[in-house]
Coordinates of C-alpha atoms and ligand atoms in Angstrom, one line a residue:
M14 CA -21.8 -6.5 9.0
N15 CA -20.6 -9.8 10.3
K16 CA -18.1 -12.2 8.9
N17 CA -20.7 -14.4 7.2
Q18 CA -22.2 -11.3 5.5
I19 CA -18.8 -10.3 4.3
I20 CA -18.2 -13.8 2.8
D21 CA -21.6 -13.7 1.1
I22 CA -20.8 -10.3 -0.5
L23 CA -17.4 -11.6 -1.7
K24 CA -19.1 -14.6 -3.3
T25 CA -22.0 -12.9 -4.9
Q26 CA -22.2 -12.4 -8.7
D27 CA -25.5 -10.5 -8.4
E28 CA -24.9 -7.2 -10.1
A29 CA -27.7 -5.4 -8.2
V30 CA -26.1 -6.4 -4.8
I31 CA -22.6 -5.4 -6.1
Q32 CA -23.8 -1.9 -7.2
E33 CA -25.7 -1.5 -3.9
L34 CA -22.4 -2.3 -2.1
F35 CA -20.4 0.3 -4.0
K36 CA -23.1 2.9 -3.5
K37 CA -23.2 2.3 0.3
A38 CA -19.4 2.3 0.5
Y39 CA -19.3 5.6 -1.4
Q40 CA -21.9 7.2 0.9
I41 CA -19.8 6.1 4.0
K42 CA -16.7 7.5 2.4
Q43 CA -18.3 10.9 1.8
Q44 CA -19.6 10.9 5.4
H45 CA -16.3 10.0 7.0
V46 CA -13.5 11.2 4.7
G47 CA -15.3 13.4 2.1
S48 CA -14.7 13.2 -1.6
T49 CA -11.3 14.8 -1.8
V50 CA -8.6 12.5 -3.2
F51 CA -5.1 12.8 -1.7
F52 CA -2.0 12.0 -3.8
R53 CA 1.0 10.2 -2.5
G54 CA 3.7 10.4 -5.2
I55 CA 5.4 7.0 -5.1
I56 CA 9.2 6.7 -5.9
E57 CA 10.1 3.1 -6.4
F58 CA 13.8 3.8 -5.9
S59 CA 15.5 0.4 -5.8
N60 CA 14.6 -3.2 -6.8
I61 CA 17.5 -4.7 -4.7
C62 CA 15.9 -7.1 -2.3
T63 CA 17.1 -9.6 0.2
K64 CA 13.8 -11.5 0.3
D65 CA 12.4 -14.1 -1.9
C66 CA 8.6 -13.8 -1.7
F67 CA 7.1 -16.4 -4.0
Y68 CA 4.7 -13.9 -5.8
C69 CA 7.0 -11.0 -6.4
G70 CA 8.8 -10.2 -9.7
I71 CA 11.8 -8.6 -8.0
R72 CA 12.5 -11.4 -5.5
K73 CA 16.2 -12.0 -5.0
S74 CA 16.2 -15.3 -6.9
N75 CA 14.9 -13.8 -10.1
K76 CA 18.1 -13.5 -12.0
K77 CA 16.5 -12.0 -15.1
V78 CA 16.0 -8.7 -13.3
Y79 CA 18.6 -5.9 -13.8
R80 CA 19.1 -4.5 -10.3
F81 CA 19.2 -0.7 -9.8
S82 CA 19.2 1.9 -7.1
M83 CA 18.5 5.5 -7.6
T84 CA 21.0 7.9 -6.1
A85 CA 20.1 10.1 -3.1
Q86 CA 20.2 13.1 -5.4
D87 CA 17.7 11.6 -7.9
I88 CA 15.4 10.5 -5.1
I89 CA 15.5 14.0 -3.6
R90 CA 14.9 15.6 -7.0
A91 CA 11.8 13.5 -7.6
S92 CA 10.6 14.3 -4.1
L93 CA 11.0 18.1 -4.8
W94 CA 9.1 17.7 -8.0
A95 CA 6.2 16.2 -6.1
Y96 CA 6.4 19.0 -3.6
E97 CA 6.4 21.7 -6.3
Q98 CA 3.4 20.1 -8.0
G99 CA 1.4 20.4 -4.7
Y100 CA 1.4 16.7 -3.9
G101 CA 1.0 16.7 -0.1
S102 CA 3.2 13.6 0.3
I103 CA 5.4 11.0 -1.2
V104 CA 6.0 7.3 -0.6
L105 CA 9.5 5.9 -0.7
Q106 CA 9.3 2.2 -1.7
S107 CA 12.0 -0.4 -2.5
G108 CA 13.0 -4.0 -2.1
E109 CA 13.9 -4.9 1.5
R110 CA 17.3 -4.2 2.9
S111 CA 18.3 -3.7 6.5
D112 CA 22.1 -3.2 6.3
E113 CA 23.5 -0.1 8.0
D114 CA 24.4 1.6 4.7
F115 CA 20.8 1.4 3.6
V116 CA 19.4 2.5 6.9
E117 CA 21.7 5.5 6.9
F118 CA 21.0 6.2 3.2
I119 CA 17.3 6.5 4.0
E120 CA 17.9 8.5 7.1
D121 CA 20.0 11.1 5.2
I122 CA 17.4 11.4 2.4
L123 CA 14.6 11.9 4.9
L124 CA 16.5 14.7 6.7
E125 CA 17.3 16.4 3.5
I126 CA 13.8 16.3 2.0
K127 CA 12.4 17.6 5.3
K128 CA 14.9 20.4 5.3
L129 CA 14.4 21.4 1.7
T130 CA 10.6 21.4 1.9
L131 CA 10.5 23.1 5.3
N132 CA 8.9 20.1 6.8
K133 CA 5.9 20.4 4.5
L134 CA 6.1 17.3 2.4
G135 CA 4.6 14.3 4.2
I136 CA 6.7 11.1 3.8
T137 CA 5.4 7.5 3.9
L138 CA 7.9 4.6 3.9
S139 CA 7.3 1.2 2.4
L140 CA 10.6 -0.6 3.0
G141 CA 9.6 -3.9 4.6
E142 CA 10.4 -5.4 7.9
Q143 CA 13.0 -3.6 10.0
S144 CA 14.2 -3.4 13.6
F145 CA 12.6 -1.1 16.2
E146 CA 15.8 1.0 16.1
T147 CA 15.6 1.4 12.4
F148 CA 11.9 2.3 12.4
K149 CA 12.6 4.8 15.1
R150 CA 15.6 6.4 13.3
W151 CA 13.5 6.9 10.2
F152 CA 10.6 8.3 12.2
D153 CA 12.9 10.7 14.0
A154 CA 14.4 11.8 10.6
G155 CA 10.9 12.8 9.4
A156 CA 8.9 9.8 8.1
H157 CA 5.4 9.8 9.6
R158 CA 3.6 7.0 7.9
Y159 CA 4.7 3.4 7.2
L160 CA 3.1 0.9 4.9
L161 CA 3.8 -2.7 5.6
R162 CA 1.4 -5.2 4.1
I163 CA 0.5 -8.2 6.2
E164 CA -0.1 -9.8 2.7
T165 CA -2.6 -12.1 4.3
S166 CA -3.9 -12.4 7.9
D167 CA -3.8 -16.2 7.7
Q168 CA -0.6 -17.7 9.0
N169 CA -0.9 -20.9 7.0
L170 CA -1.5 -19.0 3.7
Y171 CA 1.4 -16.7 4.5
K172 CA 3.7 -19.8 4.9
K173 CA 2.6 -21.1 1.5
I174 CA 3.5 -17.9 -0.4
H175 CA 6.9 -17.3 1.3
P176 CA 10.0 -19.3 1.6
K177 CA 10.8 -21.5 4.6
G178 CA 11.7 -19.5 7.7
S179 CA 9.6 -16.5 6.8
D180 CA 7.8 -15.2 9.9
H181 CA 4.2 -14.0 9.9
K182 CA 4.6 -13.1 13.6
N183 CA 7.5 -10.8 12.9
R184 CA 5.3 -8.9 10.4
L185 CA 2.7 -8.4 13.2
K186 CA 5.5 -7.4 15.6
C187 CA 6.6 -4.8 13.1
L188 CA 3.1 -3.3 12.9
K189 CA 3.0 -3.1 16.6
M190 CA 6.4 -1.4 16.8
L191 CA 5.3 1.2 14.1
G192 CA 2.3 2.1 16.2
E193 CA 4.3 2.4 19.4
I194 CA 6.8 4.7 17.7
G195 CA 4.0 7.0 16.5
Y196 CA 3.7 6.2 12.8
Q197 CA 0.4 6.2 11.1
V198 CA 0.3 2.5 10.3
G199 CA -0.7 1.2 7.0
T200 CA -1.2 -2.4 6.0
G201 CA -3.0 -4.5 3.4
V202 CA -3.2 -7.8 1.6
M203 CA -3.0 -9.2 -1.8
I204 CA -6.4 -10.3 -3.1
G205 CA -7.0 -13.4 -5.1
L206 CA -3.8 -15.3 -4.2
P207 CA -3.6 -19.0 -5.0
F208 CA -5.0 -21.0 -2.0
Q209 CA -6.8 -18.0 -0.6
T210 CA -10.4 -18.5 0.4
Y211 CA -13.3 -16.1 0.9
E212 CA -13.0 -16.7 4.6
N213 CA -9.4 -15.6 4.5
L214 CA -10.4 -12.3 2.9
A215 CA -13.2 -11.8 5.4
D216 CA -10.7 -12.4 8.2
D217 CA -8.4 -9.8 6.6
I218 CA -11.1 -7.1 6.9
L219 CA -11.7 -8.2 10.6
F220 CA -7.9 -8.1 11.1
F221 CA -7.7 -4.4 10.0
K222 CA -10.4 -3.5 12.5
E223 CA -8.9 -5.6 15.3
W224 CA -5.5 -4.0 14.8
D225 CA -6.9 -0.5 14.6
I226 CA -5.1 0.1 11.3
D227 CA -5.0 3.7 10.0
M228 CA -4.4 3.2 6.3
I229 CA -5.0 0.4 3.9
G230 CA -3.2 -0.4 0.7
M231 CA -4.4 -3.6 -0.8
G232 CA -4.9 -4.8 -4.4
P233 CA -5.4 -7.7 -6.6
Y234 CA -2.7 -10.3 -6.8
I235 CA -1.3 -10.3 -10.4
V236 CA 0.9 -13.2 -11.7
H237 CA 4.5 -12.5 -12.6
K238 CA 5.7 -15.3 -14.9
D239 CA 9.2 -15.6 -13.4
T240 CA 7.9 -16.5 -9.9
P241 CA 7.1 -19.8 -8.2
L242 CA 3.4 -18.9 -7.8
A243 CA 3.0 -18.5 -11.6
S244 CA 2.9 -22.2 -12.1
L245 CA -0.1 -22.7 -9.8
D246 CA -3.8 -22.5 -10.6
N247 CA -4.6 -18.8 -10.6
N248 CA -7.8 -16.9 -10.7
T249 CA -8.6 -14.9 -13.9
P250 CA -7.6 -11.2 -13.7
E251 CA -11.3 -10.3 -14.0
T252 CA -12.1 -12.3 -10.9
N253 CA -9.3 -10.7 -8.9
F254 CA -10.2 -7.2 -10.1
M255 CA -13.8 -7.6 -8.9
L256 CA -12.6 -9.0 -5.6
G257 CA -10.3 -6.1 -5.3
L258 CA -13.1 -3.6 -5.7
K259 CA -15.4 -5.5 -3.3
M260 CA -12.6 -5.6 -0.6
I261 CA -12.2 -1.8 -0.9
A262 CA -15.9 -1.3 -0.5
L263 CA -16.1 -3.8 2.4
A264 CA -13.2 -2.2 4.2
R265 CA -14.8 1.3 3.8
I266 CA -18.1 0.1 5.2
Y267 CA -16.5 -1.9 8.0
L268 CA -13.7 0.6 9.1
K269 CA -15.2 3.9 7.9
D270 CA -12.6 6.6 8.7
V271 CA -9.4 5.0 7.5
N272 CA -7.4 6.1 4.4
I273 CA -7.8 3.5 1.6
A274 CA -5.6 3.5 -1.5
A275 CA -6.9 2.7 -5.0
T276 CA -3.7 0.9 -5.9
T277 CA -1.9 0.7 -9.2
A278 CA -2.5 -3.0 -9.4
L279 CA -6.2 -2.2 -10.0
Q280 CA -5.2 0.0 -12.9
A281 CA -3.0 -2.8 -14.3
L282 CA -6.1 -5.0 -14.7
D283 CA -8.5 -2.3 -16.0
P284 CA -7.6 1.1 -17.5
L285 CA -10.3 2.7 -15.3
G286 CA -9.3 0.6 -12.3
R287 CA -8.2 3.4 -10.0
E288 CA -11.4 5.5 -10.7
K289 CA -13.5 2.5 -10.0
G290 CA -11.5 2.0 -6.8
L291 CA -12.4 5.6 -5.7
Q292 CA -16.0 5.0 -6.6
A293 CA -15.9 1.8 -4.4
G294 CA -14.7 3.7 -1.4
A295 CA -11.0 4.5 -1.8
N296 CA -9.7 8.0 -1.2
I297 CA -6.0 7.9 -1.9
I298 CA -4.1 7.6 -5.2
M299 CA -0.4 6.9 -5.5
P300 CA 0.8 8.5 -8.8
N301 CA 4.1 6.9 -9.9
I302 CA 6.8 9.6 -9.9
T303 CA 9.8 7.3 -10.4
P304 CA 11.9 8.5 -13.3
V305 CA 10.8 6.6 -16.4
E306 CA 14.2 5.0 -17.0
Y307 CA 13.9 2.9 -13.8
R308 CA 10.3 1.8 -14.1
A309 CA 10.7 -1.2 -16.4
N310 CA 13.0 -2.8 -13.8
Y311 CA 10.5 -2.4 -10.9
L312 CA 8.0 -5.0 -12.0
L313 CA 6.5 -6.6 -8.9
Y314 CA 3.9 -8.1 -11.3
E315 CA 3.3 -8.1 -15.1
D316 CA 1.5 -5.5 -17.2
K317 CA 2.3 -2.7 -14.8
P318 CA 0.7 0.5 -16.3
C319 CA 2.4 3.8 -17.1
L320 CA 5.8 2.4 -17.7
D321 CA 6.5 5.0 -20.4
E322 CA 4.7 8.0 -19.0
N323 CA 6.7 10.6 -17.1
A324 CA 5.5 12.0 -13.9
A325 CA 4.0 15.2 -15.5
M326 CA 1.9 13.1 -17.9
C327 CA 0.8 11.0 -14.9
R328 CA -0.3 14.2 -13.2
S329 CA -2.5 15.6 -15.9
C330 CA -3.9 12.2 -16.8
L331 CA -4.9 11.7 -13.2
E332 CA -6.4 15.1 -12.8
N333 CA -8.7 14.5 -15.7
R334 CA -9.7 11.1 -14.4
I335 CA -10.5 12.4 -11.0
S336 CA -12.6 15.3 -12.1
S337 CA -14.4 12.9 -14.5
I338 CA -15.9 11.2 -11.5
G339 CA -16.7 14.5 -9.7
E340 CA -14.0 14.4 -7.0
T341 CA -11.4 17.0 -6.2
I342 CA -7.7 16.7 -5.4
G343 CA -6.4 17.8 -2.0
F344 CA -3.3 19.6 -3.2
C345 CA -0.7 20.7 -0.6
Q346 CA -2.2 18.8 2.2
W347 CA -1.0 15.7 3.9
G348 CA -4.4 14.1 4.0
D349 CA -3.7 12.1 7.1
S350 CA -6.0 9.3 8.1
P351 CA -8.8 10.7 10.4
H352 CA -8.6 7.3 12.1
F353 CA -5.1 8.0 13.3
F354 CA -6.2 11.0 15.3
K355 CA -9.1 9.2 16.8
R356 CA -6.9 6.3 17.7
K357 CA -4.5 8.7 19.4
N358 CA -7.3 10.7 21.2
A359 CA -9.6 7.9 22.0
G360 CA -7.9 7.1 25.3
K361 CA -8.5 3.5 24.5
E362 CA -7.4 1.1 27.2
K363 CA -3.9 0.3 26.1
E364 CA -4.1 -3.5 26.3
K365 CA -7.1 -3.5 24.0
N366 CA -5.3 -1.6 21.3
P367 CA -2.6 -3.6 19.6
L368 CA -1.0 -0.4 18.1
S369 CA -0.8 1.6 21.4
Ligands
SAH5 N1 9.7 -4.7 -0.2 C1 8.6 -4.0 0.5 C2 7.9 -3.0 -0.4 C3 7.8 -3.4 -1.9 S1 6.7 -4.7 -2.3 C4 7.6 -5.0 1.0 O1 7.6 -6.2 0.6 O2 6.9 -4.6 2.0 C5 5.2 -3.9 -2.0 C6 4.0 -4.8 -2.2 O3 3.8 -5.3 -3.5 C7 4.0 -6.1 -1.3 O4 3.7 -5.8 0.0 C8 3.0 -7.0 -2.1 O5 1.8 -6.9 -1.4 C9 2.9 -6.3 -3.4 N2 3.2 -7.3 -4.5 C10 4.3 -8.0 -4.7 N3 4.1 -8.8 -5.7 C11 2.9 -8.7 -6.2 C12 2.1 -9.3 -7.2 N4 2.6 -10.3 -8.0 N5 0.8 -8.9 -7.4 C13 0.3 -7.9 -6.6 N6 1.0 -7.3 -5.6 C14 2.3 -7.7 -5.4
SF4_6 FE1 11.2 -8.1 -1.8 FE2 8.9 -6.8 -1.1 FE3 9.1 -8.3 -3.4 FE4 9.1 -9.5 -1.0 S1 7.4 -8.3 -1.9 S2 10.4 -10.0 -2.7 S3 10.2 -8.1 0.2 S4 10.2 -6.4 -2.9

């Protein structure tokens, strides 16, 4: 598949072509990663953020948000719950902070979770841009995957959706540092942003390949009314939903052996969004295991689903949904990206591989 073909598929409204795309992506998924879905229980533990991204509901300038941070004890309790349920791994996500108190807070939590679960619970972090030293401290404390979305591979578009002074190059630098340290590196984009073209999205897929990315977490952009981007001309949710599914399928066909998440943003736009994501080529689901009392304050976008369902309800609802499409859940396994091991073992010439 070349760039023009990717653009044609993103543009097409032809239902037969779209169904063929999903079918092909599903076949490739079965060949390369099987039909086992891995869970990453996500704990969205704080909405305190030092950044002001124009699309995000918890940006620091949104004064309507009540700011919270879970205690270390509560985060550890939620992690242990995931472990006891047989979820192979968790994701710790929050707004971006890089002060020493925060760095140490995370480090201590990682050490404690690793100790209490005898090193068996896999931990992914999604805590934004940090220094090499911080990434390294957290890696040494037990995190082994990091998710840092590039948001868009196009520098100009990146500028338009972030405040002055934001630095696309630093985002790239962070991805490189994560790879060097030894993390499994995850990235992704928002799909259907204002100003975004089909060509931008095709370039995003090429970017994932060029950067040898191990895991992809991308989803439709969804408007949050209290953000600067809300006043712009936005696509309909249906358009962004379909583009989101097509991007998953294209990424699966183009990259083959990476882990791809069916993100919650898909489910926000369609009650069956995550199942459709799995059927379009995704193999990872991130059940929300944040205690219910915090969820309403972690609204990156509007209409986030499952705000009032506790983690146990999420689990049984998900199990039913996954068996309804004939897939199984990989309990008690990390479900690492096969691509990561190939990248490590391939002996690729270093200069050709941005993440080495
Ligand atoms: N602060 C960290 C992690 C939390 S935000 C960071 O920014 O990396 C996690 C992701 O939520 C972001 O990378 C962004 O892609 C996504 N996001 C934020 N606002 C969104 C919106 N309005 N619609 C869809 N996704 C959004
Ligand atoms: Fe903060 Fe992340 Fe939202 Fe940007 S996307 S404002 S860094 S939480």
